[in-house]
Each structure stands twice: as C-alpha cells, then as structure tokens.
Short mmCIF file of C-alpha atoms and ligand atoms in Angstrom, two decimals:
data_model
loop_
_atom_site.label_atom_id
_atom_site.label_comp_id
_atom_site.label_asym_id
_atom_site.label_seq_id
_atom_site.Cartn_x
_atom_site.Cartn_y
_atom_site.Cartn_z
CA UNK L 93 63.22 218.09 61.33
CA UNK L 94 63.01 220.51 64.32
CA UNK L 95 60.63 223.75 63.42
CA UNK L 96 61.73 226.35 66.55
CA UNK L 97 61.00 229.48 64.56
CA UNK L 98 57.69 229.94 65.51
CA UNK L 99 58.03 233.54 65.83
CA UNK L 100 59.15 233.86 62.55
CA UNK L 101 56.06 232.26 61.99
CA UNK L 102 54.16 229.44 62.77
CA UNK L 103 52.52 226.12 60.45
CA UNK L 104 48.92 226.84 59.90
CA UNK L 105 46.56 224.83 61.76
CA UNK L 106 45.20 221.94 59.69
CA UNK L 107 41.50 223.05 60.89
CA UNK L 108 42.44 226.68 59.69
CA UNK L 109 43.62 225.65 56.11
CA UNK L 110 40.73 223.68 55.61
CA UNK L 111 38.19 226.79 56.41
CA UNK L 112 40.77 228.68 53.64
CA UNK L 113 40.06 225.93 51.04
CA UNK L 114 36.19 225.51 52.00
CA UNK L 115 35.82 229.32 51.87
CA UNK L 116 38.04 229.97 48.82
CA UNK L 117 36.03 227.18 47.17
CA UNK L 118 32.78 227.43 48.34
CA UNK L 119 32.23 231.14 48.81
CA UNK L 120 33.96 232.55 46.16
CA UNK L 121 31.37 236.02 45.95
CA UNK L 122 32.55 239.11 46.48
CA UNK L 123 30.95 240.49 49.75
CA UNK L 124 30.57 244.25 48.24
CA UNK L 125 28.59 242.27 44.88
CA UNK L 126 24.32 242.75 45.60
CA UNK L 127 23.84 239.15 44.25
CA UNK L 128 23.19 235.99 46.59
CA UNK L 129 27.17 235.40 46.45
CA UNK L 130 27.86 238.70 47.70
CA UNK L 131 25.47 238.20 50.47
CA UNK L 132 26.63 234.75 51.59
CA UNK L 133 30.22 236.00 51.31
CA UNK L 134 28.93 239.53 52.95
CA UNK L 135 27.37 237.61 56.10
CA UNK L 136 30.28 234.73 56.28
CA UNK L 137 32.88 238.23 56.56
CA UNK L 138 30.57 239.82 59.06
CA UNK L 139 30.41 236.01 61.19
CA UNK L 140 34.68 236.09 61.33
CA UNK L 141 34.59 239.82 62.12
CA UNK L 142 31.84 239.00 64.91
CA UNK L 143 33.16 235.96 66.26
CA UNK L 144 37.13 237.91 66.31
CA UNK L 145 35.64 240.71 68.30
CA UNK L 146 33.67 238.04 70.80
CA UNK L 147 37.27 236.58 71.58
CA UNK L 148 38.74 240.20 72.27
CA UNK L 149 35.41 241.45 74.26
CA UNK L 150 35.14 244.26 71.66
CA UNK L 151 33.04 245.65 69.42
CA UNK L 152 32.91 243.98 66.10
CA UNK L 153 32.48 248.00 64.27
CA UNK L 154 36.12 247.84 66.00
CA UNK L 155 37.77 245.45 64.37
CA UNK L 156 39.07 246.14 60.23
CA UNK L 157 41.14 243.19 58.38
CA UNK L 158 44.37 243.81 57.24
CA UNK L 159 46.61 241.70 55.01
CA UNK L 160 49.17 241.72 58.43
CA UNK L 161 51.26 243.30 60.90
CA UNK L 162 53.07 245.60 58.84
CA UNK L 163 50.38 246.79 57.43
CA UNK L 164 48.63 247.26 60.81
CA UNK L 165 51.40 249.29 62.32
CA UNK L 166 51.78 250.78 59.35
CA UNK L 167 48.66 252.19 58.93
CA UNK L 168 48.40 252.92 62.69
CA UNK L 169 51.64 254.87 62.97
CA UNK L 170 51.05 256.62 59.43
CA UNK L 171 47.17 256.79 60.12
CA UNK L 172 47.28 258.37 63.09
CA UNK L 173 50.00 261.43 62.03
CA UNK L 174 47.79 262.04 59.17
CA UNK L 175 44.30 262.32 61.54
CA UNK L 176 46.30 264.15 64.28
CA UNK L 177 47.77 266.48 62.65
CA UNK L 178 46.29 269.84 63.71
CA UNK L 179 46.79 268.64 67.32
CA UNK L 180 50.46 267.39 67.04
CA UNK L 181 53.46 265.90 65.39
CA UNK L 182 55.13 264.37 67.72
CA UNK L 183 55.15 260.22 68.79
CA UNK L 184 56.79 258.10 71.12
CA UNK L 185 57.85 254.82 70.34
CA UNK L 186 59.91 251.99 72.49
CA UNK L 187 63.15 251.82 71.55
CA UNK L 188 62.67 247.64 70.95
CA UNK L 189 59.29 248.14 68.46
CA UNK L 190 59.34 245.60 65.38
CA UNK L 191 61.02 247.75 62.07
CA UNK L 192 57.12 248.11 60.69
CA UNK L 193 56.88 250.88 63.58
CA UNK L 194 60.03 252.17 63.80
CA UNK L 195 60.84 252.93 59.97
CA UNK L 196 56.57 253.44 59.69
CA UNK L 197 57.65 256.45 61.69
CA UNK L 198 60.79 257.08 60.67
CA UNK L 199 59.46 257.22 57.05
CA UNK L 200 57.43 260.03 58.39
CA UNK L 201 60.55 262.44 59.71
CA UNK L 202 60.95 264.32 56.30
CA UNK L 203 57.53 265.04 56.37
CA UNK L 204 57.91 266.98 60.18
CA UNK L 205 57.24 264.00 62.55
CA UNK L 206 59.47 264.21 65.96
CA UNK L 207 59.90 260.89 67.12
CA UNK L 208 61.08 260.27 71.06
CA UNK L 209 62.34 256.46 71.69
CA UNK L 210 61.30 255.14 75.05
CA UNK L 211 64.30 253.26 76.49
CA UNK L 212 64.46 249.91 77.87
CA UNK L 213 66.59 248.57 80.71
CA UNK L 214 69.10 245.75 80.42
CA UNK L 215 66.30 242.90 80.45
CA UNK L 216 64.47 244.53 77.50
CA UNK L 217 62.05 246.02 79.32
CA UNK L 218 60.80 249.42 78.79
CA UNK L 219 61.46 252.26 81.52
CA UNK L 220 57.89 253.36 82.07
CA UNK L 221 59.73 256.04 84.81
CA UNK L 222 60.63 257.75 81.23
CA UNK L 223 57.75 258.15 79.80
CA UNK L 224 56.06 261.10 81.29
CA UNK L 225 59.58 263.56 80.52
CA UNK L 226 59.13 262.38 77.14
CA UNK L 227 55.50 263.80 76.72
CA UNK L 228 54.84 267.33 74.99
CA UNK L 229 51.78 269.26 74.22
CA UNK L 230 52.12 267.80 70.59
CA UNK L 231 52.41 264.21 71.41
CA UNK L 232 49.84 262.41 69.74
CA UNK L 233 50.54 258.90 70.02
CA UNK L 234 52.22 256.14 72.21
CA UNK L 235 53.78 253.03 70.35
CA UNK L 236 54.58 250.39 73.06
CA UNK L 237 54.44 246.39 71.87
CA UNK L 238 53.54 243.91 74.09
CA UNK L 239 55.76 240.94 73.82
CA UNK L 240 59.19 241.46 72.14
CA UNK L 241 59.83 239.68 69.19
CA UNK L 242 63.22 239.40 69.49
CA UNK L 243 63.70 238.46 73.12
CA UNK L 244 60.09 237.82 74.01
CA UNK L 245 59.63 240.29 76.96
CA UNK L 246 56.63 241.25 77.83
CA UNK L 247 56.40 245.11 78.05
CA UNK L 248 54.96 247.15 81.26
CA UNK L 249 51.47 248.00 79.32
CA UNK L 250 49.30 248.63 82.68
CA UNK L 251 52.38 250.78 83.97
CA UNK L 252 52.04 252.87 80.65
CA UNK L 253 48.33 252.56 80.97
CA UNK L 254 48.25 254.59 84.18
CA UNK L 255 50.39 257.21 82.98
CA UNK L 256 48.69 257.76 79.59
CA UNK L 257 45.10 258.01 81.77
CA UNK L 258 46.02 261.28 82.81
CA UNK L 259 46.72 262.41 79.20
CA UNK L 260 43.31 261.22 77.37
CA UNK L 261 44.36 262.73 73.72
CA UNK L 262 47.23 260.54 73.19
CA UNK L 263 46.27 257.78 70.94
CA UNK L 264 48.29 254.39 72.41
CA UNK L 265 49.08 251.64 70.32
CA UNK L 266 50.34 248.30 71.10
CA UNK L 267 51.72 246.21 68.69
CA UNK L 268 50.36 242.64 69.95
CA UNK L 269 51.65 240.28 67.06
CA UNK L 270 54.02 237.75 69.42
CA UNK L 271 51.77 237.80 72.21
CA UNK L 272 48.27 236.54 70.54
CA UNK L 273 47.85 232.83 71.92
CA UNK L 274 50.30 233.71 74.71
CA UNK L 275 48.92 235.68 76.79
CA UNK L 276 45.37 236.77 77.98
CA UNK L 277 43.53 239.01 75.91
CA UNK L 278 43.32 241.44 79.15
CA UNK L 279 46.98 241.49 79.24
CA UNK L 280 47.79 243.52 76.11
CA UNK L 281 44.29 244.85 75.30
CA UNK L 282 43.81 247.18 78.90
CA UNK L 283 41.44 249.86 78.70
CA UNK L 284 43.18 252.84 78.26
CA UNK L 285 44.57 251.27 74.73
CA UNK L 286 43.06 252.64 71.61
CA UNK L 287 44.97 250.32 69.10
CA UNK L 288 45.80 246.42 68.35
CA UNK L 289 47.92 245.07 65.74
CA UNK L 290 47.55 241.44 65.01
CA UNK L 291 48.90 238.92 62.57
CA UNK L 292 47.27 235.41 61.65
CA UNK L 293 50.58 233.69 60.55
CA UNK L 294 52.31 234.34 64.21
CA UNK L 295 48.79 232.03 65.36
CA UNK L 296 48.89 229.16 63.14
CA UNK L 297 46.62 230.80 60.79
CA UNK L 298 47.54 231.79 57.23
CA UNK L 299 50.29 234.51 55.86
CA UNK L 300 49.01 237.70 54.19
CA UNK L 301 46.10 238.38 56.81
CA UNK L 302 45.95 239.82 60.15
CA UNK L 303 43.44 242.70 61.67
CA UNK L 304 43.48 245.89 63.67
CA UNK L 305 41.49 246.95 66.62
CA UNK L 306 40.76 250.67 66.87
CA UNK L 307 38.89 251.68 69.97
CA UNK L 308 35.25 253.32 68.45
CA UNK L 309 36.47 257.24 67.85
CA UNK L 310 39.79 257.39 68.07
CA UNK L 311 41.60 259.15 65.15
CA UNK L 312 43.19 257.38 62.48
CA UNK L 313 43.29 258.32 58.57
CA UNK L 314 43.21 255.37 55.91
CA UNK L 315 46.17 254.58 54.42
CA UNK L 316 43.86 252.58 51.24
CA UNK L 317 41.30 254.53 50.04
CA UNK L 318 38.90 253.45 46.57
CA UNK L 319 36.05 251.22 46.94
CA UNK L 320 34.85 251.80 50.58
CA UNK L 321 35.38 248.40 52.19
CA UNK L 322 35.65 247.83 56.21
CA UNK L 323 33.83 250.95 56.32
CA UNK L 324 35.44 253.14 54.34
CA UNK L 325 38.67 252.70 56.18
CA UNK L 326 40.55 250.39 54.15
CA UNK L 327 39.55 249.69 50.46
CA UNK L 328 40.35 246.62 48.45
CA UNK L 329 38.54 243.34 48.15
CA UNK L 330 38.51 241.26 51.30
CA UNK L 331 40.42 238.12 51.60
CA UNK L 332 37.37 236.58 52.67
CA UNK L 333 39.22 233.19 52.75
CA UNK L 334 42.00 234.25 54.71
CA UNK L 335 39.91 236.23 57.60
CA UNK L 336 37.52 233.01 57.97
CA UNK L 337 40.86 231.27 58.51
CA UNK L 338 41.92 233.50 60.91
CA UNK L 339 38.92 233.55 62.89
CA UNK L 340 39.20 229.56 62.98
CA UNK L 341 42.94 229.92 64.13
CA UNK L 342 42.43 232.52 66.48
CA UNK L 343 39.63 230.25 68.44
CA UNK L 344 41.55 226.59 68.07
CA UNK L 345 44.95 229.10 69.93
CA UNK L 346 42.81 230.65 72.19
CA UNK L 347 41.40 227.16 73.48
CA UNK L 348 44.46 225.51 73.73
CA UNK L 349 46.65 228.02 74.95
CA UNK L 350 46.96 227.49 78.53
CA UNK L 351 47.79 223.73 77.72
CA UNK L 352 50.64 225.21 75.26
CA UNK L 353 51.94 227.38 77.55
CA UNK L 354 52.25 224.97 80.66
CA UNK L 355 54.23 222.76 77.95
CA UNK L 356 56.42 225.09 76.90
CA UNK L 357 56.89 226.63 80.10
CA UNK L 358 58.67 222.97 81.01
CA UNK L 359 60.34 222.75 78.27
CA UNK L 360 62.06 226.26 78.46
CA UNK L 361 62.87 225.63 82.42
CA UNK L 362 64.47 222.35 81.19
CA UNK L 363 66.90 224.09 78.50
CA UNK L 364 67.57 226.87 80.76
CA UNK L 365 68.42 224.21 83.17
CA UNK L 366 70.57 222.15 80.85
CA UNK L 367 72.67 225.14 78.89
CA UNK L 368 73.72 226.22 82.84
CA UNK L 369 76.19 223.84 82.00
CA UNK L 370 77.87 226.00 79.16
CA UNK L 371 79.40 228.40 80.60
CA UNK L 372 80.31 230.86 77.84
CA UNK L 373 76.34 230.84 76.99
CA UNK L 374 74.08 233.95 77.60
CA UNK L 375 70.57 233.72 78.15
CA UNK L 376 68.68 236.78 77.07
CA UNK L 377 64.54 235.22 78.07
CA UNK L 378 64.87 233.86 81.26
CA UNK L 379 62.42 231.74 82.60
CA UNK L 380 60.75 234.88 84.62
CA UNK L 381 57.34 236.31 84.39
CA UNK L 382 58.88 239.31 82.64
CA UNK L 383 59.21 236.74 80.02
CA UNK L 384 57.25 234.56 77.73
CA UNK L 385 57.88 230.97 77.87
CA UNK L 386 57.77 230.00 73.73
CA UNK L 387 60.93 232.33 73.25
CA UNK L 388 64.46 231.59 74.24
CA UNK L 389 67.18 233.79 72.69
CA UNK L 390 70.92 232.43 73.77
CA UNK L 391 74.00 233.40 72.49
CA UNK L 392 77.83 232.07 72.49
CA UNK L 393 80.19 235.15 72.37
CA UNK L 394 82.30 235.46 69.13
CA UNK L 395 80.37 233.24 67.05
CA UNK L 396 77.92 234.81 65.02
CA UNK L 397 74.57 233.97 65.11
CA UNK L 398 73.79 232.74 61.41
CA UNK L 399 77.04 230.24 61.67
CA UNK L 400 75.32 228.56 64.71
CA UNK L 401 71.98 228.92 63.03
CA UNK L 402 73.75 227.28 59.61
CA UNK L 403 75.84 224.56 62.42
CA UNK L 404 72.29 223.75 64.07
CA UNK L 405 70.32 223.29 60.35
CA UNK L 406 72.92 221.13 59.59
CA UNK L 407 71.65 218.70 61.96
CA UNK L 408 67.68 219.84 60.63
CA UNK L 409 67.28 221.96 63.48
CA UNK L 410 65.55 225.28 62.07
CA UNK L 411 66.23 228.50 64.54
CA UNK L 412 67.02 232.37 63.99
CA UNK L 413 68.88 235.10 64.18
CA UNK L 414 67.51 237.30 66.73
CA UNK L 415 64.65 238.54 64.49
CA UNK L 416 63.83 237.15 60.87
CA UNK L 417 63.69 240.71 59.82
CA UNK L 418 67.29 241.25 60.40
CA UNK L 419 68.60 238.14 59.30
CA UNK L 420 69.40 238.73 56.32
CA UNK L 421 70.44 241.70 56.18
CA UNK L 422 72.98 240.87 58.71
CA UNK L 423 72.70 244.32 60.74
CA UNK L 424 72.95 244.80 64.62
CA UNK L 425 70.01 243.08 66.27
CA UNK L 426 68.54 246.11 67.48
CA UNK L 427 66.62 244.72 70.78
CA UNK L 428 69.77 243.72 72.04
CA UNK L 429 71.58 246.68 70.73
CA UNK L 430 68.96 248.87 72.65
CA UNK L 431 69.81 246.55 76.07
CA UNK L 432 73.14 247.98 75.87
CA UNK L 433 74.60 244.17 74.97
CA UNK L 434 77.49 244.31 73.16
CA UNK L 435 77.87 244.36 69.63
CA UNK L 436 80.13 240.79 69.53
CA UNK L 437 77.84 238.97 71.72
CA UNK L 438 74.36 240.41 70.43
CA UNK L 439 75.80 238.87 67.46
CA UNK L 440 76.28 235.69 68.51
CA UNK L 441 72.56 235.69 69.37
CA UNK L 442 70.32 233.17 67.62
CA UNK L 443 66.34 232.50 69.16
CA UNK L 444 64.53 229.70 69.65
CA UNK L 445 60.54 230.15 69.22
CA UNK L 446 58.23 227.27 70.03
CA UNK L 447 54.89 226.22 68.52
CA UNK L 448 52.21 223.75 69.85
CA UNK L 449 53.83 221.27 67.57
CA UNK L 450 56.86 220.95 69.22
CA UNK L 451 57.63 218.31 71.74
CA UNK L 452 60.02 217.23 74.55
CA UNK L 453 61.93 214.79 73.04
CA UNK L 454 62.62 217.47 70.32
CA UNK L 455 64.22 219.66 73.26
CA UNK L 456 66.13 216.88 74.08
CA UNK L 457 67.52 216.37 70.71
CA UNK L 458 68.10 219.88 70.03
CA UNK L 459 70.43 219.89 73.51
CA UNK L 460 73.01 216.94 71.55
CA UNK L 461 72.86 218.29 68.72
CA UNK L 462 73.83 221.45 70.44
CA UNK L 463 76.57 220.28 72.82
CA UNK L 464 78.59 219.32 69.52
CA UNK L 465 77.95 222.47 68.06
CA UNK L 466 79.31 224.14 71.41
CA UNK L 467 82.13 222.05 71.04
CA UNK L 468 82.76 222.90 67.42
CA UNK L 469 82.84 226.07 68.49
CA UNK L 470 84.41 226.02 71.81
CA UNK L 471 87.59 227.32 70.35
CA UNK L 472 87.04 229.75 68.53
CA UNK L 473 84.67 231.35 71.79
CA UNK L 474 88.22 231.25 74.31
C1 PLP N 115 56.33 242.29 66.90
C2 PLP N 115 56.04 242.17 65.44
N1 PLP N 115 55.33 243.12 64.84
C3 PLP N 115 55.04 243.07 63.52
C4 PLP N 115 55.47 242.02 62.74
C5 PLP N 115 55.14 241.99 61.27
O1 PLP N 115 54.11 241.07 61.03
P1 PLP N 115 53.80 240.51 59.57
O2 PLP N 115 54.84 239.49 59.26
O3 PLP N 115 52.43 239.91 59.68
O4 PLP N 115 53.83 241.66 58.65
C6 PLP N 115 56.23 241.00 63.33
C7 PLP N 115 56.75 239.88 62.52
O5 PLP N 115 57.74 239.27 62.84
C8 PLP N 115 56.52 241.07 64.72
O6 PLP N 115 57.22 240.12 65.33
#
C-alpha cells in the first residue's frame, strides 16, 4: 500500500499516539477541577501550551487550542467581524483560501459582510500588486494562507506583510495548516501577522485538535462561550490528551523536517523528471521555490480525476482529487478554477501529498503502476 495523501492528512506519529494514550490514561483530571487531578492535568495543559509557543517564538498567553483548522479559521474569520464591527465590515480573502475561510465568510454576507477576493496568477500565486486597490476604510481583516492545499504554493506573505505595515488596523490572518513541518516557522509567522491557524492531523499528530495563534491585543470575539476555558476565549473542556499529542508531534516534525524535505525534494525532482515523458500530462507544483516539495498535483486532460484516483487504488496506490474537501462532492476544484485552468483539465487533476513515511522505491512503483494507467487511458485523452 502507497499512502500519498498526506495533505489530506497524515498517520500519527507512533511517539504522538503514545503521549494520547499515556495522557488519556494517566491524566484523566479535568484541568478547570481544584483537586490534585485538575492540577496535574492544569500544569501538563499549561507544559504543551508552553512548549507550542517555544517552537513558534511566541508567547504562550498567545496560543488557544482548538479542535482544528476549521474551527480556527472559523473562529478567526467569524471572530474577528464580530470584534470589528464598529470599525468595519469589510475582508479580503485570496481567491485560493481552504472552504473553512471562504464559506466562514461567505456565511457572514447576509449578515452585511463585503468580501473582496484577492486574485492569483496562473501559478497559484496571489497578486500582491492587487492588494492595496482592494483596501477601504472598512477593511478589517486580511485572509491570505500560506501554502496551498490544493497545489501547494506557497503564498507571497512578506510581500503582503509590507503592504499591510502601512495599514496597522487590519487584522491579517494566515491560514498555515499545509505548511507546519514544511517550512520555517519565520516563513508564515512574519511580524506584521496577527493570526495562525494550525491543525495537528496535517503533522502526524492526532485528528480533532489543532490551535490558533492570536498576536497579544488584536481583536477577535469567541465563537464558544460557557465555562471560561483558554481564557475565556473558547469554552469547553480541553482535550488535554489530544494537545499533549500535538505538542509531541509538533516537536518530533519540527526536528526532522529539514531531513523530510531534502527527501522529498528528490523524490518530487525525480517524478517531475520521469512524467516529462507523458506528454499529455500537466504539472500544476513544479519543482520551484514558489512551491513546496511534499505536493505534486498532475493531471491528464479528459480523464477525470476520481477515475485515475479509482485506476491508481486499484493498484493500492492512495492519492486525491485536488482537495479532499471537494472530492466528493465532485465540484470544480476551485484553486485551479481560480488559475484560470480549464474546467476539463482542472478536472482531470488528482494530487499527490507525501509524508515522512514514504520512500523512493514507493515513487518508483507508483511511476509503473502509472505508465499503465496512462496507457489505459491514452485513448480516451487523444
Ligand atoms: C489549508 C487548509 N486549511 C484548513 C483545513 C481544515 O483543517 P481541519 O481538517 O483540521 O479542519 C485544511 C484541511 O485540509 C487545509 O488544507
């Protein structure tokens, strides 16, 4: 079996499961209850929180758990129209974000938010030149991600940064879920931004938990409110064992990243190399800087994308459709849509993520198995 949907998401790290199970097991308290439980599972929640913030170089009074990265844009997008409200209503978002920002915002229309998208050029990559028209007096955030998750470019965030310095009221967001453990922190997290989404699952940690970083005084309302936990900004009992887990898989992808990414940086350059002899392919994440190495999103024109993906399981090869999202719901990918690719060969997209797991020899095999389904296919593509 071949796993290359790691941006879907990724197999937790054995390390990381084991911290769920010792915490779930061993530290079963409440953190809010006053008895010795509470504290030890009060002080184990403070360690992850402190030891998360240490690996972003932030504050740990800056850092509130979240069950993921829907929630976290969510509650960005939704938290900041609520806190902004008397100074604004109107957001800009690129026109490539992940569906938890765009229909987060969308959701919000009804209710008097103006939304401007931010376009991208024909890479995917977002046309900073556009952003200053797009600013108003009521502009109150910025939505930009950092990597893609459907084509894995990397967005212009320093670019955006130096505009959005000269306009010191607009909250800026980046949505950093596919580029934790693939780029440096400093990459996505520059100065001027005010908040971080993050996911565990996309990091070999666990599903359902993931955490926010919101710069100390910038605006944002909670979207939970009841018993007061993370500070009054997002009530519910912790998922102690999940954040501990986190913290653990956040570390273990931190310290092995720049091994992971020389590896997959070969092993990208080598399929590049090798599906330059197809000629009807098109590559969509070149092997540029623009780009990061673990995604690779091809496509054969006039084949859809979930027959190749169903013609590549066949042979226990597990890829997607350009974004898990969309699969099955079989709409328009919309990163390529927004490229201005064509609706019959954005289509016939399907991506290939890669985890630490995976391993040359698995390249090689997914190349055969491949070049049959190419030729399977071949026909139908003339
Ligand atoms: C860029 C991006 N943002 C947000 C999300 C949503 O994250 P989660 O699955 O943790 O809700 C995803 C998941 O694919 C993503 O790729």
């Amino acid at each position: 079996m071949i796993y290359f949907d790691n941006s879907a998401t990724t197999q937790i790290y054995p390390e990381s499961l084991k911290a769920y199970l010792d915490t779930s097991t061993k530290v079963f308290g409440n953190p809010s209850s006053l008895h010795r439980l509470g504290s030890q599972a009060h002080r184990l929640l403070e360690m992850a929180r402190g030891q998360i913030a240490d690996l972003f170089t932030v504050q740990p009074n800056e850092i509130f758990f979240t069950s993921g990265g829907t929630e976290g844009n969510n509650w960005i997008i939704k938290g900041t129209a609520l806190a902004k409200r008397q100074f604004g209503n109107h957001i800009i978002i690129s026109d490539i974000e992940h569906a938890s920002v765009r229909k987060a915002a969308e959701s919000l229309q009804d209710l008097g938010l103006e939304i401007d998208y931010l376009p991208v050029d024909s890479l995917g990559i977002v046309q900073t030149e556009a952003l200053e028209s797009l600013i108003k007096p009521t502009t109150i955030l910025v939505s930009v991600m950092a990597v893609n998750n459907e084509i894995g470019s990397i967005q212009p965030l320093e670019a955006i940064s130096e505009i959005l310095i000269n306009y010191p009221k607009i909250q800026f967001h980046v949505d950093a879920v596919q580029a934790v453990g693939k780029l440096s922190v400093n990459e996505y997290l520059k100065p001027r931004v005010d908040f971080l989404t993050v996911s565990a699952h996309k990091f070999h940690g666990p599903r359902g938990v993931g955490f926010i970083y919101a710069k100390s005084g910038k605006k944002l309302q909670p979207l939970l409110d009841g018993g007061g936990q993370e500070s009054a900004q997002r009530s519910t009992t912790e998922n102690l064992a999940g954040i501990v887990a986190m913290a653990k898989a956040l570390r273990l992808s931190f310290e092995r990243q720049a091994v992971f990414m020389d590896k997959v940086t070969k092993h990208k350059e080598l399929l590049i190399t090798a599906l330059t002899d197809f000629d009807k392919v098109k590559i969509f994440s070149p092997d540029t800087s623009d780009f990061i190495p673990t995604i690779l999103t091809l496509g054969l024109p006039s084949v859809r994308g979930e027959v190749l993906v169903h013609a590549l399981e066949e042979r226990e090869i597990f890829v997607s459709t350009t974004s898990a999202c969309y699969s099955k719901r079989g709409k328009m990918p919309s990163t390529l849509g927004a490229m201005g690719v064509r609706q019959e060969i954005a289509e016939g997209a399907i991506r290939l993520s890669f985890g630490e797991q995976n391993t040359i020899a698995e390249v090689e095999q997914f190349m055969l198995a491949f070049r049959q389904a190419y030729i399977q296919f071949e026909k139908v593509t003339k």
